[in-house]
mmCIF file of N, CA and C in Angstrom:
data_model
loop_
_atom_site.group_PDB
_atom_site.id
_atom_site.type_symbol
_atom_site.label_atom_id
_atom_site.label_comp_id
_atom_site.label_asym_id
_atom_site.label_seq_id
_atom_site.Cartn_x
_atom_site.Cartn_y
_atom_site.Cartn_z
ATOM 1 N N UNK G 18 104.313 113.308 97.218
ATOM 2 C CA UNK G 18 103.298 112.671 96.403
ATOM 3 C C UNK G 18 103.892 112.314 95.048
ATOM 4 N N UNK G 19 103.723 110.568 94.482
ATOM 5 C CA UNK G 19 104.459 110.635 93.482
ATOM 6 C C UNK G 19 103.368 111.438 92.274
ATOM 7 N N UNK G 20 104.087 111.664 91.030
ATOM 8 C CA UNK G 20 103.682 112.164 90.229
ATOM 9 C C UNK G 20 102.657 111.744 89.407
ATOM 10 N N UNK G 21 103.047 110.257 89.696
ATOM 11 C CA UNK G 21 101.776 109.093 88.254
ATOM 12 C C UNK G 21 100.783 108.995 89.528
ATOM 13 N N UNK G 22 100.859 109.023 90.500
ATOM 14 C CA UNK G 22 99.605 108.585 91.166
ATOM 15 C C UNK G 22 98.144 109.336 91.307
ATOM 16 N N UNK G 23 97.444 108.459 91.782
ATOM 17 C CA UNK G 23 96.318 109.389 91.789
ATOM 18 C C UNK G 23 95.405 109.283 92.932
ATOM 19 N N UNK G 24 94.705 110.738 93.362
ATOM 20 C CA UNK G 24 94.229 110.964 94.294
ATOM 21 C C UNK G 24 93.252 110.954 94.348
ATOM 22 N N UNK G 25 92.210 110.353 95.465
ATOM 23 C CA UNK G 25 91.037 110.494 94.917
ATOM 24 C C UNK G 25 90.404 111.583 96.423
ATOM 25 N N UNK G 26 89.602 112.652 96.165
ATOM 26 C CA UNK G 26 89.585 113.673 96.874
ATOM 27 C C UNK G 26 87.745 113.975 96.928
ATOM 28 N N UNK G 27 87.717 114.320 98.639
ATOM 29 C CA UNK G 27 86.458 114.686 99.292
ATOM 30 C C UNK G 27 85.500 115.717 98.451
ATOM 31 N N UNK G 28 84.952 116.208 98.794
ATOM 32 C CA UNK G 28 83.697 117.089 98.235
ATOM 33 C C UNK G 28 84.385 118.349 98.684
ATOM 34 N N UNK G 29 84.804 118.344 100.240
ATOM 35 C CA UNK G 29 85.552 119.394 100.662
ATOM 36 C C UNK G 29 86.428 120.305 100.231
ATOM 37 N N UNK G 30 87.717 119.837 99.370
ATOM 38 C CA UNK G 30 88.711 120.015 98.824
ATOM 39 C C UNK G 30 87.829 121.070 97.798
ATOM 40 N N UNK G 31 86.603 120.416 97.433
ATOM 41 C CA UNK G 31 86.284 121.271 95.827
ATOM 42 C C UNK G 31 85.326 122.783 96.988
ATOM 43 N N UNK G 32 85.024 122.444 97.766
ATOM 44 C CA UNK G 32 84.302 123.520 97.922
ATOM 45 C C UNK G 32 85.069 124.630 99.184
ATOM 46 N N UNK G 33 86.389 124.036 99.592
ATOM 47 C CA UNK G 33 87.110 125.273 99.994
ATOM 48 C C UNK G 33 88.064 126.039 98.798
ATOM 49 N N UNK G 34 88.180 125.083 97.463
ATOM 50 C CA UNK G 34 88.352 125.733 96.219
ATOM 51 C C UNK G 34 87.588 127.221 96.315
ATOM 52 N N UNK G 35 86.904 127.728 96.327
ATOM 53 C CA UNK G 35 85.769 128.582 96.054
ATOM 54 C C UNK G 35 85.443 129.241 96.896
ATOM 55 N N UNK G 36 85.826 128.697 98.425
ATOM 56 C CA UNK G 36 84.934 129.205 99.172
ATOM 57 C C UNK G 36 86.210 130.756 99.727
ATOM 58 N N UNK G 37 85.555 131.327 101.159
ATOM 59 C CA UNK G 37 85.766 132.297 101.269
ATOM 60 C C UNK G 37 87.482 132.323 102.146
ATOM 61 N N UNK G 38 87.573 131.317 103.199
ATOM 62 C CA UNK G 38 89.087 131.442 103.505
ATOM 63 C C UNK G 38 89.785 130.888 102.837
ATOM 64 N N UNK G 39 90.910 132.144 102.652
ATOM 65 C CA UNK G 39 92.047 132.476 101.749
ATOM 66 C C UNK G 39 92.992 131.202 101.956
ATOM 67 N N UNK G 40 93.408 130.571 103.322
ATOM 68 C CA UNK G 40 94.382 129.495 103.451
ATOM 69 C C UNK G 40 93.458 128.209 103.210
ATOM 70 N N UNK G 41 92.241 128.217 103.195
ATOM 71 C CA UNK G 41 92.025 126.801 102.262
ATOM 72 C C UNK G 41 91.915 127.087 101.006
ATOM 73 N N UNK G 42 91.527 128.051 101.109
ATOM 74 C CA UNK G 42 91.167 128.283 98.986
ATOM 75 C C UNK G 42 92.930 128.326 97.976
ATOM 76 N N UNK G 43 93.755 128.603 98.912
ATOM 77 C CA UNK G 43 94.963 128.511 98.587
ATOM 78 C C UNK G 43 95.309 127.566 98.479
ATOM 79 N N UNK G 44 95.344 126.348 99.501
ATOM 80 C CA UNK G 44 95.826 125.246 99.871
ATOM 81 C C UNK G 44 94.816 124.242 98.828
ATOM 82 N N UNK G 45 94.057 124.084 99.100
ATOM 83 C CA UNK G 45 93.168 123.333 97.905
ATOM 84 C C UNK G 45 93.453 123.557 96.671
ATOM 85 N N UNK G 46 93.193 124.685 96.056
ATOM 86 C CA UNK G 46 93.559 125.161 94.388
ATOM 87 C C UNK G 46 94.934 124.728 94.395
ATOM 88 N N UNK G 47 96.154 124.789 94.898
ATOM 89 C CA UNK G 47 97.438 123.788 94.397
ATOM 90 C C UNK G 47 97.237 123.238 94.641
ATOM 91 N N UNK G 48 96.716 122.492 95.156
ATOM 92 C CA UNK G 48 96.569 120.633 95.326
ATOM 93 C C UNK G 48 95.709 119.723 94.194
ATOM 94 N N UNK G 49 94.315 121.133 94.357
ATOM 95 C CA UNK G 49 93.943 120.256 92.495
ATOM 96 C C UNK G 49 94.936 120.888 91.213
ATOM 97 N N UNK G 50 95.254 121.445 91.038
ATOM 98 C CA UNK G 50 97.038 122.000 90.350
ATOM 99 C C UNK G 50 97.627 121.359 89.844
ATOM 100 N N UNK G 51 97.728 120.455 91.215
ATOM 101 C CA UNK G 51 99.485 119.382 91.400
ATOM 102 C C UNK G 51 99.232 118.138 91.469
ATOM 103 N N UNK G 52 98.046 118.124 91.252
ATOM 104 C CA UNK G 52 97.781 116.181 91.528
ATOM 105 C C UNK G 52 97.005 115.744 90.403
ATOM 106 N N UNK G 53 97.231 114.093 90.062
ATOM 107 C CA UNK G 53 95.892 114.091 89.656
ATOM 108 C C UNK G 53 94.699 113.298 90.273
ATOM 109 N N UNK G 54 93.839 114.003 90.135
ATOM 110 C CA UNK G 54 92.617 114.124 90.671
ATOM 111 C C UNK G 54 91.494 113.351 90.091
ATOM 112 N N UNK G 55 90.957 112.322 91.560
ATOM 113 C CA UNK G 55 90.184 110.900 91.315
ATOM 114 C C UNK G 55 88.952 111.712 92.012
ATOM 115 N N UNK G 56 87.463 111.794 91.468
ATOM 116 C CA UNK G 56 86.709 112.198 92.648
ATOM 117 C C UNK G 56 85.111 111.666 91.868
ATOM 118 N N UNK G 57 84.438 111.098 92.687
ATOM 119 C CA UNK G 57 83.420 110.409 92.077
ATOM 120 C C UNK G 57 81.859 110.976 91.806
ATOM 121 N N UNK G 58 81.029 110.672 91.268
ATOM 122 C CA UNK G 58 79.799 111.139 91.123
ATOM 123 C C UNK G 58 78.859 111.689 92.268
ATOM 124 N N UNK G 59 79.240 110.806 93.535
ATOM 125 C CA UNK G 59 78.541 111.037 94.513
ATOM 126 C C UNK G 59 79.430 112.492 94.971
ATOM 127 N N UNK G 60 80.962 112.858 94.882
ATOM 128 C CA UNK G 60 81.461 114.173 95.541
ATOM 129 C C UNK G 60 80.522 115.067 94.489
ATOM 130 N N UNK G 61 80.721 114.801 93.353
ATOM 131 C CA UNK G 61 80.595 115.992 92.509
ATOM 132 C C UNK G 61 78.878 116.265 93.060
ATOM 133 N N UNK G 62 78.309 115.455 93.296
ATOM 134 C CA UNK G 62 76.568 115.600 93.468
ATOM 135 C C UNK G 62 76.725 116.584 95.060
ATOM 136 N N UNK G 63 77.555 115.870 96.507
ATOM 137 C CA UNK G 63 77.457 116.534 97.078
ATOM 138 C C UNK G 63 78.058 118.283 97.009
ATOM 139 N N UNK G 64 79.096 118.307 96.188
ATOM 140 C CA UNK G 64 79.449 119.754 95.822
ATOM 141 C C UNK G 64 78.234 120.748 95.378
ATOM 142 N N UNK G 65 77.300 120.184 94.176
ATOM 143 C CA UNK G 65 76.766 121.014 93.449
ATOM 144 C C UNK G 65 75.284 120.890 94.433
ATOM 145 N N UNK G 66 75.293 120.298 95.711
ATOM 146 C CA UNK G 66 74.068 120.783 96.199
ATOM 147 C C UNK G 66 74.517 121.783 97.737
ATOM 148 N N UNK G 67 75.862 121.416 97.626
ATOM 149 C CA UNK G 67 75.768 122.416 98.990
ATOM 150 C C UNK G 67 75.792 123.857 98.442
ATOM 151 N N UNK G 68 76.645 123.870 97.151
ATOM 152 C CA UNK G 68 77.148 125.274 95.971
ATOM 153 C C UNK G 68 75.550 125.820 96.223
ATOM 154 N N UNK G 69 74.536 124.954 95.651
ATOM 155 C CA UNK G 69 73.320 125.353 95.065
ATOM 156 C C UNK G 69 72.994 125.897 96.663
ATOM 157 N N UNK G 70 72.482 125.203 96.960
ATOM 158 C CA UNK G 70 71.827 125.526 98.289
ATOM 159 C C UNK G 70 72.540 126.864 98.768
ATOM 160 N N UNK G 71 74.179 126.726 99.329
ATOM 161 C CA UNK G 71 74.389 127.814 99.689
ATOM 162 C C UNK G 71 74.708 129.241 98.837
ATOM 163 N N UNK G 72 74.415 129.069 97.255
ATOM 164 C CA UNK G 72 74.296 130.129 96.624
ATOM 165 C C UNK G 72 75.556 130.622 96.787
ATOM 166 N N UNK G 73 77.001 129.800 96.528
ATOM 167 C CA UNK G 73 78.432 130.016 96.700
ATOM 168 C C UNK G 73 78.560 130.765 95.232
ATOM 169 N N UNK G 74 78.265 130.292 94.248
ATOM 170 C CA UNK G 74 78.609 130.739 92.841
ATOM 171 C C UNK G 74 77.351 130.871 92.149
ATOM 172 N N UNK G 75 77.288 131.227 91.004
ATOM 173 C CA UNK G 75 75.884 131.585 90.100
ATOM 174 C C UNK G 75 75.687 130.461 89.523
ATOM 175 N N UNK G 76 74.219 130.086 89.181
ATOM 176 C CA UNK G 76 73.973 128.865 88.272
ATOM 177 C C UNK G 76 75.000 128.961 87.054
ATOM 178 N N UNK G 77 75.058 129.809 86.383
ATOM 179 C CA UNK G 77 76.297 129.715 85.372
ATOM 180 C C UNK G 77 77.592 129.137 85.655
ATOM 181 N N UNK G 78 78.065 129.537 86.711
ATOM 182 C CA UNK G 78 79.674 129.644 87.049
ATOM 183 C C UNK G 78 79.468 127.750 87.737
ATOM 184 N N UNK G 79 78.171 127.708 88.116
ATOM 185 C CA UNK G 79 78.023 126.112 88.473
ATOM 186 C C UNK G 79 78.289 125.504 87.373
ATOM 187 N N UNK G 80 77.132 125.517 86.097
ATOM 188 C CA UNK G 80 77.054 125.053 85.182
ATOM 189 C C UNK G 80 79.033 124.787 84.603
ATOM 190 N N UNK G 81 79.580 125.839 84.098
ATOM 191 C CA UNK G 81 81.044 125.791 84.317
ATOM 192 C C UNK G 81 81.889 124.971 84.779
ATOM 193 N N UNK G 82 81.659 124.716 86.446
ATOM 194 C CA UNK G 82 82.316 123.925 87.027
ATOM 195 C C UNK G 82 82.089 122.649 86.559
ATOM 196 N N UNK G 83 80.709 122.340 86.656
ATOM 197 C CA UNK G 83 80.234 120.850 86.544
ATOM 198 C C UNK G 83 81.194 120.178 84.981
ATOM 199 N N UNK G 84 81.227 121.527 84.147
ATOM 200 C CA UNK G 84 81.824 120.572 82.661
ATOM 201 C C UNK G 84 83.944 120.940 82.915
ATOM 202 N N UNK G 85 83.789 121.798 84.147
ATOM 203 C CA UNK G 85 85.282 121.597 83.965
ATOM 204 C C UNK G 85 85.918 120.470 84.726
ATOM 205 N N UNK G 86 85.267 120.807 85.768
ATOM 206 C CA UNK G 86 85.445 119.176 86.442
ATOM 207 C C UNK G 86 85.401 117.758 85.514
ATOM 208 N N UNK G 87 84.698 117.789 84.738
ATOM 209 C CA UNK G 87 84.532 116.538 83.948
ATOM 210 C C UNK G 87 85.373 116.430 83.263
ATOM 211 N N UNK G 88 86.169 117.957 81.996
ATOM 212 C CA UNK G 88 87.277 117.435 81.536
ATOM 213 C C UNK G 88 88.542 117.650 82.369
ATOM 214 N N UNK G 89 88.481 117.862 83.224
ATOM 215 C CA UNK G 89 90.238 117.915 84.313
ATOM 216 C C UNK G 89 90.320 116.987 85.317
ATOM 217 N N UNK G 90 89.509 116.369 85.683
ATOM 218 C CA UNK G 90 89.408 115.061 86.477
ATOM 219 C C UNK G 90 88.891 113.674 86.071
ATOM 220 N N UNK G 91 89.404 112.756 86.658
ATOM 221 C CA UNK G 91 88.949 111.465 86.045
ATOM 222 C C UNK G 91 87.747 111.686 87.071
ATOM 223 N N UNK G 92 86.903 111.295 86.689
ATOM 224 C CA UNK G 92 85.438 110.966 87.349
ATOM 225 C C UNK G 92 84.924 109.663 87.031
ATOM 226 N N UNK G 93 84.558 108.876 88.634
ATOM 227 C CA UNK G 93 84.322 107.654 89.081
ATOM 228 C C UNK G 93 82.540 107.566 89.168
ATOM 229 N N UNK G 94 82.397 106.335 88.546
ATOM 230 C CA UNK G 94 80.697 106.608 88.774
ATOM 231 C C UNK G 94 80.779 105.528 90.084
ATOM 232 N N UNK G 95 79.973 105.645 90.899
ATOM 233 C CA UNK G 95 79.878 104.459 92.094
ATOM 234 C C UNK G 95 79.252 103.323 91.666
ATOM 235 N N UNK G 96 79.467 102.789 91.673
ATOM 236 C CA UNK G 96 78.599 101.221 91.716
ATOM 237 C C UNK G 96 78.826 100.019 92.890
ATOM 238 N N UNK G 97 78.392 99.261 92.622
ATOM 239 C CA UNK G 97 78.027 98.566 94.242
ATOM 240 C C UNK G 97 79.618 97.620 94.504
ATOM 241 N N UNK G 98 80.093 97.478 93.093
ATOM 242 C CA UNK G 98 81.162 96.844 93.159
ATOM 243 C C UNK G 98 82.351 98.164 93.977
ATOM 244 N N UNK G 99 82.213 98.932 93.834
ATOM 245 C CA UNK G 99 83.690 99.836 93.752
ATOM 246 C C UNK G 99 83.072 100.201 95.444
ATOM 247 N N UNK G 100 81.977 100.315 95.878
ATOM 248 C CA UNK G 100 81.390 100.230 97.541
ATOM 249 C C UNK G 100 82.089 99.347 98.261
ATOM 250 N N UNK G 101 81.909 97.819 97.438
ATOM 251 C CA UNK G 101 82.438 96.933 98.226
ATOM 252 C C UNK G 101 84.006 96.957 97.948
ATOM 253 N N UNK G 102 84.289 97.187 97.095
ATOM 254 C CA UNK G 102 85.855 97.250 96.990
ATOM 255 C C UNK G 102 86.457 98.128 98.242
ATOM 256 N N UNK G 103 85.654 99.164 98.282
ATOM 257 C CA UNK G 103 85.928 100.247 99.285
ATOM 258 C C UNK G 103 85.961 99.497 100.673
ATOM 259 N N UNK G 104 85.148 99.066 100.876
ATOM 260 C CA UNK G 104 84.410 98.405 102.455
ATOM 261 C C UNK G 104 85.691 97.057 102.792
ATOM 262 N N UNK G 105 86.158 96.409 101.557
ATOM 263 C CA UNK G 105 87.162 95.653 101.681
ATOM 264 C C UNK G 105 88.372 95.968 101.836
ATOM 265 N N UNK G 106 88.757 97.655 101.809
ATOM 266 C CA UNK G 106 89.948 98.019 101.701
ATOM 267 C C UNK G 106 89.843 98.380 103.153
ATOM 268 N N UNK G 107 88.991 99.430 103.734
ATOM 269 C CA UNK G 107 88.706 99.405 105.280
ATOM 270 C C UNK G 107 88.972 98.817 106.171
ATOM 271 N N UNK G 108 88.235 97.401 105.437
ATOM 272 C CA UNK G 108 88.183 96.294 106.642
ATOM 273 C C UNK G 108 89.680 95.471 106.613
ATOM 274 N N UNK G 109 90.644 95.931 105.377
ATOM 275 C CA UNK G 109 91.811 95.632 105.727
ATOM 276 C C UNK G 109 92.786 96.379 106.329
ATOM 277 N N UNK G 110 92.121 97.516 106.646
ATOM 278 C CA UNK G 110 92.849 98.902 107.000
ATOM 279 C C UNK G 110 92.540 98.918 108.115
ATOM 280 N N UNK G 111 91.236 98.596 108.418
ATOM 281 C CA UNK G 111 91.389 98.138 110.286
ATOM 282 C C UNK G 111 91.886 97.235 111.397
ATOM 283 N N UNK G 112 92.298 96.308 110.310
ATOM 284 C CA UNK G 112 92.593 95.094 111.005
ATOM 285 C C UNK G 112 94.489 95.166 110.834
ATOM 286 N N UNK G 113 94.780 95.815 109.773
ATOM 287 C CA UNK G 113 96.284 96.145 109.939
ATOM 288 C C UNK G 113 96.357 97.292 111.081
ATOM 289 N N UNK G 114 95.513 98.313 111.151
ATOM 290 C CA UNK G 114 96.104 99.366 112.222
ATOM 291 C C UNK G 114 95.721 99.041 113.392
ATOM 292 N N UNK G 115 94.702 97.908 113.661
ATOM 293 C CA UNK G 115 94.568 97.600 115.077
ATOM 294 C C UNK G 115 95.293 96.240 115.464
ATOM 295 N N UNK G 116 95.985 95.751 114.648
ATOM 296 C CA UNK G 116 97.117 94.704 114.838
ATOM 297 C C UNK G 116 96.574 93.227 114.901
#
């Protein structure tokens, strides 16, 4: 992975951060570590409702996350443009891997 680049990473990544097996919570925590880290409004929303719901960490230690995440990651707000940007990168990503 080069060094200037940047990653932009699932909801997943943040919530085997935390969660209870040791080889993802390992494997995830160096990876947000070692990279830098692209992850958008909609991950951070699905993180803090599965956290909430499944009562992974305390409203505090949430509260925490939510402002550390904000200053250690670039955070993407979605908008309809960066959807379709997305949907255009796909649809070039399907049509190169299916030839």
């Amino acid at each position: 992975m080069s060094v200037n680049s940047s990653y932009f990473i699932d909801s997943n990544i943040l919530l085997y951060s935390i969660g209870d097996d040791p080889y993802k919570k390992q494997i995830s925590q160096s990876l947000l570590k070692n990279i830098n880290v692209v992850i958008s409004t909609q991950v951070l929303n699905e993180f803090f409702n599965v956290v909430f719901k499944k009562k992974l960490i305390t409203p505090d230690e949430l509260f925490l996350s939510a402002q550390g995440f904000s200053e250690v990651f670039k955070v993407m707000d979605i908008s309809s443009d960066l959807v379709i940007n997305a949907l255009n990168i796909k649809k070039s990503l399907s049509a190169f891997l299916l030839g």
